[in-house]
Coordinates of C-alpha atoms in Angstrom, one line a residue:
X157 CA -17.6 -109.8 38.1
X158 CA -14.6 -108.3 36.2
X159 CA -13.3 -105.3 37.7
X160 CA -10.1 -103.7 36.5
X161 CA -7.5 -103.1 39.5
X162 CA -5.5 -100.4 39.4
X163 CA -2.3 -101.4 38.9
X164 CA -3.4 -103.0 35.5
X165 CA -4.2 -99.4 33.8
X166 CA -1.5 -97.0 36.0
X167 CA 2.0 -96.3 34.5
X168 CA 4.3 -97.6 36.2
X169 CA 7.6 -95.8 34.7
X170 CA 7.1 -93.1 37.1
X171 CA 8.0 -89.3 37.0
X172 CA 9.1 -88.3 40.6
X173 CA 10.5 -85.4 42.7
X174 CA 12.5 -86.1 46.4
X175 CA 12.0 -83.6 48.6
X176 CA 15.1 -81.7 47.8
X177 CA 14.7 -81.3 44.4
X178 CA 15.4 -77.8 43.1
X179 CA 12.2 -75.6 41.9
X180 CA 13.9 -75.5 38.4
X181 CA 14.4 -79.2 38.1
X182 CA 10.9 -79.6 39.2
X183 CA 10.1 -77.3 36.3
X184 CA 12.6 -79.4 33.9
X185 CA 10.9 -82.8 34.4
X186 CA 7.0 -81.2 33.9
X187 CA 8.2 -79.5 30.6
X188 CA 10.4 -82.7 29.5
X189 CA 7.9 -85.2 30.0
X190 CA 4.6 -83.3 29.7
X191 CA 2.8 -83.8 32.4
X192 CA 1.2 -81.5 34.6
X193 CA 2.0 -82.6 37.7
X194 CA 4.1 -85.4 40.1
X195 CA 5.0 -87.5 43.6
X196 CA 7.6 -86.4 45.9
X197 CA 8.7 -89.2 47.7
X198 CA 11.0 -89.8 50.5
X199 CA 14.5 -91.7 50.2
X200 CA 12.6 -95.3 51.0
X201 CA 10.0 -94.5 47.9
X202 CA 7.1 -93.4 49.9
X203 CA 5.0 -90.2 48.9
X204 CA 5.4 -87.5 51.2
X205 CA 3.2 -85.3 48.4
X206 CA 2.7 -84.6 45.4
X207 CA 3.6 -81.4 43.2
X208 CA 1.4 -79.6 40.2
X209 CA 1.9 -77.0 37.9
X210 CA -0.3 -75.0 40.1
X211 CA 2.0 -75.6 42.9
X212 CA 4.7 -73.4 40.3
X213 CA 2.6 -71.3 39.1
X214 CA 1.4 -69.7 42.3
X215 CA 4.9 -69.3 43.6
X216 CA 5.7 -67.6 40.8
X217 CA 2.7 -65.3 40.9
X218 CA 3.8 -64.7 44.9
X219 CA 6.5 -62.8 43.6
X220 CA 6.7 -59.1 45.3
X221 CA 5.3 -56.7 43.8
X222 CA 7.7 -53.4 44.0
X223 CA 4.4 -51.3 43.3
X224 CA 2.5 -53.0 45.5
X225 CA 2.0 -51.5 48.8
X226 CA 4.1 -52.5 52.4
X227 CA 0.6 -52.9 53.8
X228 CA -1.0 -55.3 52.2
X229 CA 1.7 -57.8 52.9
X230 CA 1.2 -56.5 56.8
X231 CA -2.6 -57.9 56.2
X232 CA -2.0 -60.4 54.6
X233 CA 0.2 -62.0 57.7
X234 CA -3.1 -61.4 59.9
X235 CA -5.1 -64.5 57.4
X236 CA -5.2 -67.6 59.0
X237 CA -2.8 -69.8 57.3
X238 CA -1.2 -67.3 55.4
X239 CA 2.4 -68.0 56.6
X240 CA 1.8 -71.2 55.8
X241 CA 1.5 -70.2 52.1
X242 CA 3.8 -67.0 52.4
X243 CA 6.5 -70.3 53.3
X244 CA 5.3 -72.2 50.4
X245 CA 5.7 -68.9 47.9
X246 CA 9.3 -68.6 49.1
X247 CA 10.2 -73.0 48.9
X248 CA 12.8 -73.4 46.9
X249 CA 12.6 -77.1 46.6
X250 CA 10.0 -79.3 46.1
X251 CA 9.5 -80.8 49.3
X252 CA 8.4 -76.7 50.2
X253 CA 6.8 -76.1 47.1
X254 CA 4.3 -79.6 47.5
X255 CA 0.9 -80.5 48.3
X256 CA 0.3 -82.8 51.6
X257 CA -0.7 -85.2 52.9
X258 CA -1.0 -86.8 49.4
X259 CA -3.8 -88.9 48.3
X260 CA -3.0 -91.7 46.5
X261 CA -4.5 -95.6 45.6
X262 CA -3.1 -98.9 46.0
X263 CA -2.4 -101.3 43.2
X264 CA -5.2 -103.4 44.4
X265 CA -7.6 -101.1 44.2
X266 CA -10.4 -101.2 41.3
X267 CA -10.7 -98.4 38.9
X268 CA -13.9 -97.9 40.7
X269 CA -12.5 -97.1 43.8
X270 CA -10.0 -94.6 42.1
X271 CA -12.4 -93.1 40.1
X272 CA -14.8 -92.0 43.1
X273 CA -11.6 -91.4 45.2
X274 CA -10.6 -89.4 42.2
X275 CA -14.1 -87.0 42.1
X276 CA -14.4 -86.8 45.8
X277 CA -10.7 -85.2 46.3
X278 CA -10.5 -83.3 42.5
X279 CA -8.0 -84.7 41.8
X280 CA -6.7 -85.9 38.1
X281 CA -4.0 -88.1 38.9
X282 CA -3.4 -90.8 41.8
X283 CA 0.1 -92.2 43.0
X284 CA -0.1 -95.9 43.1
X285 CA 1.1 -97.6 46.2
X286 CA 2.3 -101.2 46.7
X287 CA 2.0 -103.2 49.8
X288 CA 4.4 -101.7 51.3
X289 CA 3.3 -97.9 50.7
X290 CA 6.1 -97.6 48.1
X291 CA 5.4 -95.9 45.0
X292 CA 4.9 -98.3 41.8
X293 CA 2.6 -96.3 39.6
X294 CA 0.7 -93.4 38.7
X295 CA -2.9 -93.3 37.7
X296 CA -4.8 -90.8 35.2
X297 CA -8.3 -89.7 34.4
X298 CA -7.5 -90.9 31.1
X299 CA -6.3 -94.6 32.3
X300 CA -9.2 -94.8 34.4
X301 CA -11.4 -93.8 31.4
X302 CA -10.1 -97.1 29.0
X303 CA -12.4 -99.0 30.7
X304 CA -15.3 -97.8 29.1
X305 CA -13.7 -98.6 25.6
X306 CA -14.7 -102.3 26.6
X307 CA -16.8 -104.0 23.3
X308 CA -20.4 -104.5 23.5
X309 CA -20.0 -108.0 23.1
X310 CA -17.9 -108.6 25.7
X311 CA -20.0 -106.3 28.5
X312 CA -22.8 -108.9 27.5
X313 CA -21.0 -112.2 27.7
X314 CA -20.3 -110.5 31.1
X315 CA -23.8 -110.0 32.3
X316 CA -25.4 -113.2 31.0
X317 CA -22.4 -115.4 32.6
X318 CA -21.5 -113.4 35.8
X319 CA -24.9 -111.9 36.7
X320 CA -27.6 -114.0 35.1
X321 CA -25.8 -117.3 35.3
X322 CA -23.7 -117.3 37.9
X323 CA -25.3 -115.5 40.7
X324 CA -29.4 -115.4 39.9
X325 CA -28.9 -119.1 38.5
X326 CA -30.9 -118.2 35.8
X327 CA -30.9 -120.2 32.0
X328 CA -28.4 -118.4 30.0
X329 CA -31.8 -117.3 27.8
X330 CA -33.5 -116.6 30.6
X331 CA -33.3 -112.8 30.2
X332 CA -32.4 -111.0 27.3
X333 CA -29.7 -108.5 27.1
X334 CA -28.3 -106.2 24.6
X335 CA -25.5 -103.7 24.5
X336 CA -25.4 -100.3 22.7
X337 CA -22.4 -98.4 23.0
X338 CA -21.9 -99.4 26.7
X339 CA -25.9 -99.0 27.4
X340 CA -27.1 -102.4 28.3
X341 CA -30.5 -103.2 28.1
X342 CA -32.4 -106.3 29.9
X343 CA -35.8 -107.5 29.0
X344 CA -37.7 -110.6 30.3
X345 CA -39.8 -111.9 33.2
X346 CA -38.0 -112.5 36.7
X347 CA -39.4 -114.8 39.3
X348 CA -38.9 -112.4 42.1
X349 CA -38.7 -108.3 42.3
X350 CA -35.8 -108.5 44.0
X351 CA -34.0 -110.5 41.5
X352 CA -34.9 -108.0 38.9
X353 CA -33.1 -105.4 41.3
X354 CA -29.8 -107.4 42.1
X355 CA -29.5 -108.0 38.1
X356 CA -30.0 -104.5 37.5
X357 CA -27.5 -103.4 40.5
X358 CA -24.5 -105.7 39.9
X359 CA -25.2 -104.8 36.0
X360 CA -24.1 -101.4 36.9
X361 CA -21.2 -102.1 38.7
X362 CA -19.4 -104.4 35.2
X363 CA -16.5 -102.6 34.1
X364 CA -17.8 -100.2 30.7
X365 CA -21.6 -100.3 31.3
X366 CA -22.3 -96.7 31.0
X367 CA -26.0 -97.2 31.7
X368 CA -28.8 -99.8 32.2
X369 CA -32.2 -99.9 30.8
X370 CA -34.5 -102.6 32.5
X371 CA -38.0 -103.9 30.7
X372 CA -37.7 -106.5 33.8
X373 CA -41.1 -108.1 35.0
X374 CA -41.9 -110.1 38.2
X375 CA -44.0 -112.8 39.5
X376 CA -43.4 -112.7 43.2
X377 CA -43.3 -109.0 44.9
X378 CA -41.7 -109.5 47.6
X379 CA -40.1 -106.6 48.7
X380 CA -42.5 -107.0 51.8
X381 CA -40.8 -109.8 53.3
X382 CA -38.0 -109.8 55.5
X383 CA -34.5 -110.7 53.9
X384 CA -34.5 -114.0 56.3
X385 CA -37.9 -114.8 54.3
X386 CA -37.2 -114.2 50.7
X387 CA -34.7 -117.5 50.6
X388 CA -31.6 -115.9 49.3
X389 CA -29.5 -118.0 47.0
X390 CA -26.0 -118.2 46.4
X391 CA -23.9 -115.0 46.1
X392 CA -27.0 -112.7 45.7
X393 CA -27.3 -113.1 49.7
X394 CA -25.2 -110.3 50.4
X395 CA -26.6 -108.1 47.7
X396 CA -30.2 -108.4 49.4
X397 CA -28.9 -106.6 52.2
X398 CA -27.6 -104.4 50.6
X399 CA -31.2 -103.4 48.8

């Protein structure tokens, strides 16, 4: 099945930081470029971490207060971690100033992959890493988004040929599928249940499909019988033990 990498939606002219780079050069390059945030890597191109506006704003916002009692700095040295920020508030650079360990992706990666990577970390943007763990890209929300401006048309020639076809070695008419604004729908009548749950399954996983709405019907129920007994065919082998 198609699945977009990575490196074939990230940019790969790349905003970056080193680790020395001066707070108000940091600043510079978010304001010139606008974007909200960037790598720091180290003089062989790996990420050592990565740098936000966030990261900027709360130094600035660490700032001393002169009406602000002695005390509460006193207290504030007794919270675990707390001169590990107080260090960050005073960084001058950005390698004092950035977030690590960075999480990042590699170029191989599917947009899948980033995208859950992406929601598990909250995160909105992903470094992109070559072989070697050398920066080559970056990787937006928005970039990972594209691939649900995929026509309907084409998210159907997908399913009939890759799922239908190709792996449930069904007759192209076999089942019939629509596509709705990324929503596809299959209707027909399966040999097996457990055919009308792999088409269903790897459906989901195509590239665009926002949703899948199944009028599937079976002769055979044979979610009873072992996976050594229900004769798995092809590539749909490995997605029976995965059901």
């Amino acid at each position: 099945m198609r699945h977009d990498k990575v490196g074939s939606v990230m940019t790969a002219d790349v905003v970056r930081a080193e680790y020395g780079t001066p707070f108000k050069e940091v600043a510079r390059l978010l304001a010139a470029h606008r974007i909200s945030g960037l790598p720091v890597v180290d003089e062989d191109d790996k990420v050592i971490g990565v740098l936000s506006e966030t990261d900027l704003l709360t130094h600035r916002a660490a700032a001393p207060d002169p009406y602000e009692p002695d005390h509460h700095a006193r207290l504030a040295g007794l919270i675990p971690g707390a001169r590990r920020q107080a260090a960050k508030n005073n960084a001058r650079t950005a390698g004092g100033l950035m977030t690590a360990p960075p999480v990042t992706v590699h170029a191989d990666d599917t947009v899948v992959q980033a995208a859950r990577t992406m929601a598990r970390k909250h995160v909105d943007r992903l470094p992109v890493l070559d072989e070697e763990d050398r920066l080559v890209g970056i990787v937006t929300r928005g970039d990972l988004l594209r691939g649900f401006l995929r026509p309907d048309e084409e998210i159907r020639r997908e399913v009939i040929d890759e799922v239908l076809v190709r792996s449930l070695w069904l007759a192209p008419r076999g089942v019939e599928v629509s596509v709705t604004e990324g929503v596809v729908t299959l209707t027909g009548d399966m040999e097996r249940k457990s055919d009308t749950e792999i088409a269903v399954a790897m459906t989901r996983r195509i590239d665009g499909v926002v949703d899948v709405v199944a009028h599937l019907t079976h002769r055979l129920d044979d979610a009873h019988l072992r996976p050594d007994d229900r004769a798995p065919r092809g590539v749909t082998e490995d997605w029976l033990r995965r059901l």
